[in-house]
Amino acid sequence: MIIAIDGPAASGKSTIARKVAKKLNYRYVSTGAMYRAITYRSHKEKVDVYDEKALARIAQKYSVTFVKKNSEQRVMIDGEDVTDYLYTPKVDSMVSFVARSVAVREQLVKQQRSLSKAGDVVMEGRDIGTVVLENADVKIFLTASAKERARRRTKELESRGHYCSEERLIRELVNRDKIDSTRKVSPLTKACGAFSIDTTGKTIEEVVDLIMQIINESSASAKAK
Ligand code: CDP
């Protein structure tokens, strides 16, 4: 089956998608990590986020790949393991501008579709159910209040050694959501037929169980047809 999970910043997509993939023994793909890798590389090459031509050059020149190291998924670009640089405040502040680029999206969507070719994949992002995998068997749209999302992201950043106040994070998340939802190409929006889950006040396990229930019901009804 092909499972698409979308939602705004820090709504829990990565943690939940990773767990669902593990339960199903499916491949897990974080498309956000791919946009972040291109952003990291653009920053390294001092590319202006408004310079569409330069962004296109980066996206066409380098492909983003995932490799397993010590049973952990690592993100590579141009042979460099960039996993530890993807969630820095710098990349956070730039990524939504890079993700507005038509050329960057074209290249990454191509790579994402090819990653899903073999089937049995859980892919998460902003446009998976609407654009990348429009024919996904199950589509999930995760949401959570801005306060809860900022609280979760503060904890996550702290565990990586970055410190940021919750108030500042709320401002940044809301700003990123605004850019992601109002851009011209593939804006963040709930796909037709997607199941919406508000994760505010729910534990990770509760959300994973809910999604597994949806997947099992969809699979049973597909078999009955
Ligand atoms: O984990 P978090 O919710 O902070 O974001 P992410 O999934 O790592 O995605 C980072 C950024 O990449 C988003 O804010 C979007 O600007 C962009 N993105 C996108 O445009 N399309 C996707 N399919 C995935 C991410």
Tab-separated table of C-alpha atoms and ligand atoms in Angstrom:
chain	number	residue	atom	x	y	z
A	1	MET	CA	0.000	0.000	0.000
A	2	ILE	CA	0.972	3.636	-0.424
A	3	ILE	CA	0.346	5.817	2.631
A	4	ALA	CA	0.498	9.629	2.372
A	5	ILE	CA	0.762	11.761	5.511
A	6	ASP	CA	0.600	15.558	5.291
A	7	GLY	CA	0.262	18.402	7.756
A	8	PRO	CA	1.705	21.688	8.994
A	9	ALA	CA	5.079	22.225	10.682
A	10	ALA	CA	5.734	20.115	13.788
A	11	SER	CA	2.335	18.408	13.666
A	12	GLY	CA	4.066	15.105	14.464
A	13	LYS	CA	4.291	13.786	10.911
A	14	SER	CA	7.875	12.499	11.049
A	15	THR	CA	7.651	10.638	14.358
A	16	ILE	CA	4.271	9.162	13.527
A	17	ALA	CA	5.056	8.258	9.913
A	18	ARG	CA	8.296	6.570	11.007
A	19	LYS	CA	6.416	4.463	13.577
A	20	VAL	CA	3.642	3.511	11.163
A	21	ALA	CA	6.258	2.467	8.578
A	22	LYS	CA	8.052	0.377	11.188
A	23	LYS	CA	4.822	-1.403	12.195
A	24	LEU	CA	4.026	-2.201	8.568
A	25	ASN	CA	7.642	-2.927	7.644
A	26	TYR	CA	7.322	-0.314	4.874
A	27	ARG	CA	9.801	2.191	3.571
A	28	TYR	CA	9.635	5.612	5.288
A	29	VAL	CA	10.298	8.792	3.299
A	30	SER	CA	10.466	12.270	4.836
A	31	THR	CA	10.093	14.683	1.926
A	32	GLY	CA	10.718	17.589	4.314
A	33	ALA	CA	14.222	16.192	4.858
A	34	MET	CA	14.759	16.413	1.078
A	35	TYR	CA	13.725	20.107	0.969
A	36	ARG	CA	15.928	20.684	3.998
A	37	ALA	CA	18.923	18.992	2.319
A	38	ILE	CA	18.572	21.242	-0.762
A	39	THR	CA	18.241	24.232	1.594
A	40	TYR	CA	21.394	23.241	3.488
A	41	ARG	CA	23.316	22.911	0.229
A	42	SER	CA	21.972	26.242	-1.081
A	43	HIS	CA	23.118	27.921	2.110
A	44	LYS	CA	26.536	26.268	1.833
A	45	GLU	CA	26.867	27.607	-1.728
A	46	LYS	CA	25.651	31.038	-0.586
A	47	VAL	CA	22.630	30.938	-2.896
A	48	ASP	CA	20.010	33.645	-2.411
A	49	VAL	CA	16.614	32.000	-1.686
A	50	TYR	CA	15.005	34.431	-4.173
A	51	ASP	CA	17.407	33.398	-6.966
A	52	GLU	CA	15.275	30.842	-8.842
A	53	LYS	CA	18.017	30.093	-11.389
A	54	ALA	CA	20.608	29.320	-8.734
A	55	LEU	CA	18.131	27.149	-6.788
A	56	ALA	CA	17.300	25.287	-10.002
A	57	ARG	CA	20.995	24.647	-10.567
A	58	ILE	CA	21.393	23.160	-7.066
A	59	ALA	CA	18.274	20.968	-7.406
A	60	GLN	CA	19.298	19.705	-10.850
A	61	LYS	CA	22.923	19.106	-9.908
A	62	TYR	CA	22.427	17.153	-6.705
A	63	SER	CA	20.083	14.357	-5.815
A	64	VAL	CA	19.097	13.648	-2.253
A	65	THR	CA	19.394	10.052	-1.122
A	66	PHE	CA	18.600	8.093	2.018
A	67	VAL	CA	21.002	5.494	3.372
A	68	LYS	CA	20.772	3.186	6.372
A	69	LYS	CA	23.625	3.445	8.896
A	70	ASN	CA	23.431	1.456	12.127
A	71	SER	CA	19.710	0.876	11.474
A	72	GLU	CA	19.183	4.668	11.304
A	73	GLN	CA	18.116	6.524	8.169
A	74	ARG	CA	20.652	9.178	7.104
A	75	VAL	CA	20.176	11.878	4.478
A	76	MET	CA	22.908	12.390	1.886
A	77	ILE	CA	23.500	15.083	-0.715
A	78	ASP	CA	26.512	15.038	-3.026
A	79	GLY	CA	28.091	12.281	-0.918
A	80	GLU	CA	27.830	14.328	2.287
A	81	ASP	CA	25.836	13.038	5.263
A	82	VAL	CA	23.829	16.165	6.157
A	83	THR	CA	21.363	14.584	8.596
A	84	ASP	CA	22.703	16.488	11.597
A	85	TYR	CA	22.449	19.878	9.851
A	86	LEU	CA	18.857	19.642	8.623
A	87	TYR	CA	17.012	20.924	11.693
A	88	THR	CA	19.146	23.932	12.619
A	89	PRO	CA	17.456	27.338	13.093
A	90	LYS	CA	19.189	28.521	9.878
A	91	VAL	CA	17.663	25.752	7.731
A	92	ASP	CA	14.306	26.215	9.539
A	93	SER	CA	14.263	29.885	8.595
A	94	MET	CA	15.205	29.301	4.927
A	95	VAL	CA	13.446	26.070	3.945
A	96	SER	CA	9.968	27.425	3.109
A	97	PHE	CA	11.494	29.978	0.739
A	98	VAL	CA	13.494	27.282	-1.044
A	99	ALA	CA	10.403	25.016	-1.171
A	100	ARG	CA	8.505	27.740	-3.129
A	101	SER	CA	10.830	27.220	-6.084
A	102	VAL	CA	9.140	25.516	-9.052
A	103	ALA	CA	12.440	23.953	-10.218
A	104	VAL	CA	13.264	22.580	-6.770
A	105	ARG	CA	9.789	21.056	-6.448
A	106	GLU	CA	9.929	19.546	-9.929
A	107	GLN	CA	13.210	17.784	-9.189
A	108	LEU	CA	12.236	16.573	-5.726
A	109	VAL	CA	8.757	15.376	-6.757
A	110	LYS	CA	10.421	13.291	-9.496
A	111	GLN	CA	12.769	11.726	-6.927
A	112	GLN	CA	9.893	11.177	-4.463
A	113	ARG	CA	7.750	9.400	-7.056
A	114	SER	CA	10.621	7.156	-7.983
A	115	LEU	CA	11.170	6.324	-4.282
A	116	SER	CA	7.547	5.139	-4.101
A	117	LYS	CA	7.674	3.024	-7.277
A	118	ALA	CA	8.205	-0.267	-5.449
A	119	GLY	CA	5.077	0.380	-3.307
A	120	ASP	CA	4.790	-0.308	0.441
A	121	VAL	CA	5.818	3.173	1.444
A	122	VAL	CA	4.831	5.753	4.049
A	123	MET	CA	5.681	9.192	2.691
A	124	GLU	CA	5.141	12.415	4.633
A	125	GLY	CA	5.238	16.092	3.726
A	126	ARG	CA	2.944	18.895	2.575
A	127	ASP	CA	1.782	17.842	-0.911
A	128	ILE	CA	1.994	14.054	-0.799
A	129	GLY	CA	-1.756	13.335	-0.897
A	130	THR	CA	-2.516	16.246	-3.225
A	131	VAL	CA	0.330	16.075	-5.771
A	132	VAL	CA	3.182	13.594	-5.272
A	133	LEU	CA	1.144	10.445	-4.640
A	134	GLU	CA	-2.353	11.470	-5.675
A	135	ASN	CA	-3.332	7.793	-5.970
A	136	ALA	CA	-2.215	6.872	-2.445
A	137	ASP	CA	-4.330	4.135	-0.848
A	138	VAL	CA	-4.620	6.007	2.457
A	139	LYS	CA	-4.268	9.758	2.991
A	140	ILE	CA	-3.881	11.278	6.449
A	141	PHE	CA	-3.844	14.980	7.367
A	142	LEU	CA	-2.346	15.682	10.802
A	143	THR	CA	-2.959	18.916	12.682
A	144	ALA	CA	-2.295	20.255	16.198
A	145	SER	CA	-2.644	23.628	17.881
A	146	ALA	CA	0.234	26.076	17.314
A	147	LYS	CA	1.020	26.041	21.053
A	148	GLU	CA	1.283	22.256	21.168
A	149	ARG	CA	3.399	22.173	18.008
A	150	ALA	CA	5.782	24.803	19.418
A	151	ARG	CA	6.043	22.855	22.688
A	152	ARG	CA	6.927	19.651	20.812
A	153	ARG	CA	9.460	21.379	18.561
A	154	THR	CA	11.121	23.123	21.572
A	155	LYS	CA	11.704	19.704	23.173
A	156	GLU	CA	12.957	18.216	19.920
A	157	LEU	CA	15.367	21.115	19.328
A	158	GLU	CA	16.628	20.914	22.911
A	159	SER	CA	17.424	17.242	22.452
A	160	ARG	CA	19.594	18.311	19.500
A	161	GLY	CA	21.333	21.029	21.535
A	162	HIS	CA	19.462	24.041	20.080
A	163	TYR	CA	17.579	26.343	22.439
A	164	CYS	CA	14.698	28.586	21.389
A	165	SER	CA	11.796	30.124	23.341
A	166	GLU	CA	8.309	28.701	22.782
A	167	GLU	CA	6.986	32.152	21.853
A	168	ARG	CA	9.591	32.570	19.133
A	169	LEU	CA	8.901	29.076	17.832
A	170	ILE	CA	5.141	29.737	17.637
A	171	ARG	CA	5.887	32.840	15.522
A	172	GLU	CA	8.240	30.867	13.277
A	173	LEU	CA	5.932	27.868	12.829
A	174	VAL	CA	2.935	30.070	12.046
A	175	ASN	CA	5.037	32.041	9.570
A	176	ARG	CA	6.290	28.855	7.859
A	177	ASP	CA	2.704	27.482	7.680
A	178	LYS	CA	1.610	30.751	6.066
A	179	ILE	CA	4.297	30.566	3.373
A	180	ASP	CA	3.609	26.837	2.802
A	181	SER	CA	-0.185	27.280	2.568
A	182	THR	CA	-0.220	30.361	0.360
A	183	ARG	CA	2.499	29.528	-2.190
A	184	LYS	CA	1.469	29.121	-5.835
A	185	VAL	CA	2.892	25.607	-6.397
A	186	SER	CA	1.522	22.688	-4.375
A	187	PRO	CA	0.371	24.622	-1.304
A	188	LEU	CA	-0.195	22.789	1.955
A	189	THR	CA	-3.824	21.710	1.987
A	190	LYS	CA	-5.841	18.661	3.000
A	191	ALA	CA	-6.289	16.242	0.085
A	192	CYS	CA	-9.758	15.107	-0.982
A	193	GLY	CA	-10.541	11.899	0.845
A	194	ALA	CA	-7.850	12.440	3.486
A	195	PHE	CA	-8.619	11.529	7.115
A	196	SER	CA	-7.997	14.510	9.362
A	197	ILE	CA	-6.544	13.834	12.820
A	198	ASP	CA	-6.076	16.584	15.417
A	199	THR	CA	-3.156	15.328	17.513
A	200	THR	CA	-3.463	18.032	20.212
A	201	GLY	CA	-3.510	16.272	23.591
A	202	LYS	CA	-3.032	12.840	22.031
A	203	THR	CA	0.000	10.648	22.636
A	204	ILE	CA	2.132	9.421	19.742
A	205	GLU	CA	0.897	5.874	20.334
A	206	GLU	CA	-2.761	6.987	20.255
A	207	VAL	CA	-2.258	8.653	16.875
A	208	VAL	CA	-0.287	5.681	15.493
A	209	ASP	CA	-3.079	3.315	16.623
A	210	LEU	CA	-5.720	5.511	14.967
A	211	ILE	CA	-3.785	5.522	11.685
A	212	MET	CA	-3.230	1.741	11.838
A	213	GLN	CA	-6.992	1.328	12.314
A	214	ILE	CA	-7.669	3.499	9.241
A	215	ILE	CA	-5.098	1.539	7.194
A	216	ASN	CA	-6.533	-1.822	8.265
A	217	GLU	CA	-10.090	-0.722	7.440
A	218	SER	CA	-9.037	0.625	4.033
A	219	SER	CA	-7.138	-2.545	3.252
A	220	ALA	CA	-10.100	-4.741	4.296
A	221	SER	CA	-12.565	-2.733	2.202
A	222	ALA	CA	-10.217	-2.808	-0.835
A	223	LYS	CA	-10.001	-6.590	-0.535
A	224	ALA	CA	-13.794	-6.912	-0.261
A	225	LYS	CA	-14.259	-5.027	-3.573
B	1	CDP	O1	9.207	18.780	10.393
B	1	CDP	P1	8.594	20.074	9.979
B	1	CDP	O2	7.136	19.998	10.035
B	1	CDP	O3	9.193	21.258	10.613
B	1	CDP	O4	8.891	20.318	8.453
B	1	CDP	P2	9.404	19.343	7.348
B	1	CDP	O5	8.401	18.291	7.078
B	1	CDP	O6	10.799	18.923	7.668
B	1	CDP	O7	9.403	20.319	6.087
B	1	CDP	C1	10.213	21.477	6.069
B	1	CDP	C2	9.706	22.433	5.023
B	1	CDP	O8	9.879	21.843	3.738
B	1	CDP	C3	8.218	22.798	5.084
B	1	CDP	O9	7.957	23.886	5.960
B	1	CDP	C4	7.911	23.148	3.633
B	1	CDP	O10	8.289	24.467	3.343
B	1	CDP	C5	8.826	22.218	2.867
B	1	CDP	N1	8.135	21.012	2.371
B	1	CDP	C6	7.373	21.125	1.236
B	1	CDP	O11	7.211	22.216	0.699
B	1	CDP	N2	6.786	20.024	0.683
B	1	CDP	C7	6.925	18.820	1.249
B	1	CDP	N3	6.365	17.754	0.668
B	1	CDP	C8	7.675	18.680	2.434
B	1	CDP	C9	8.253	19.808	2.988
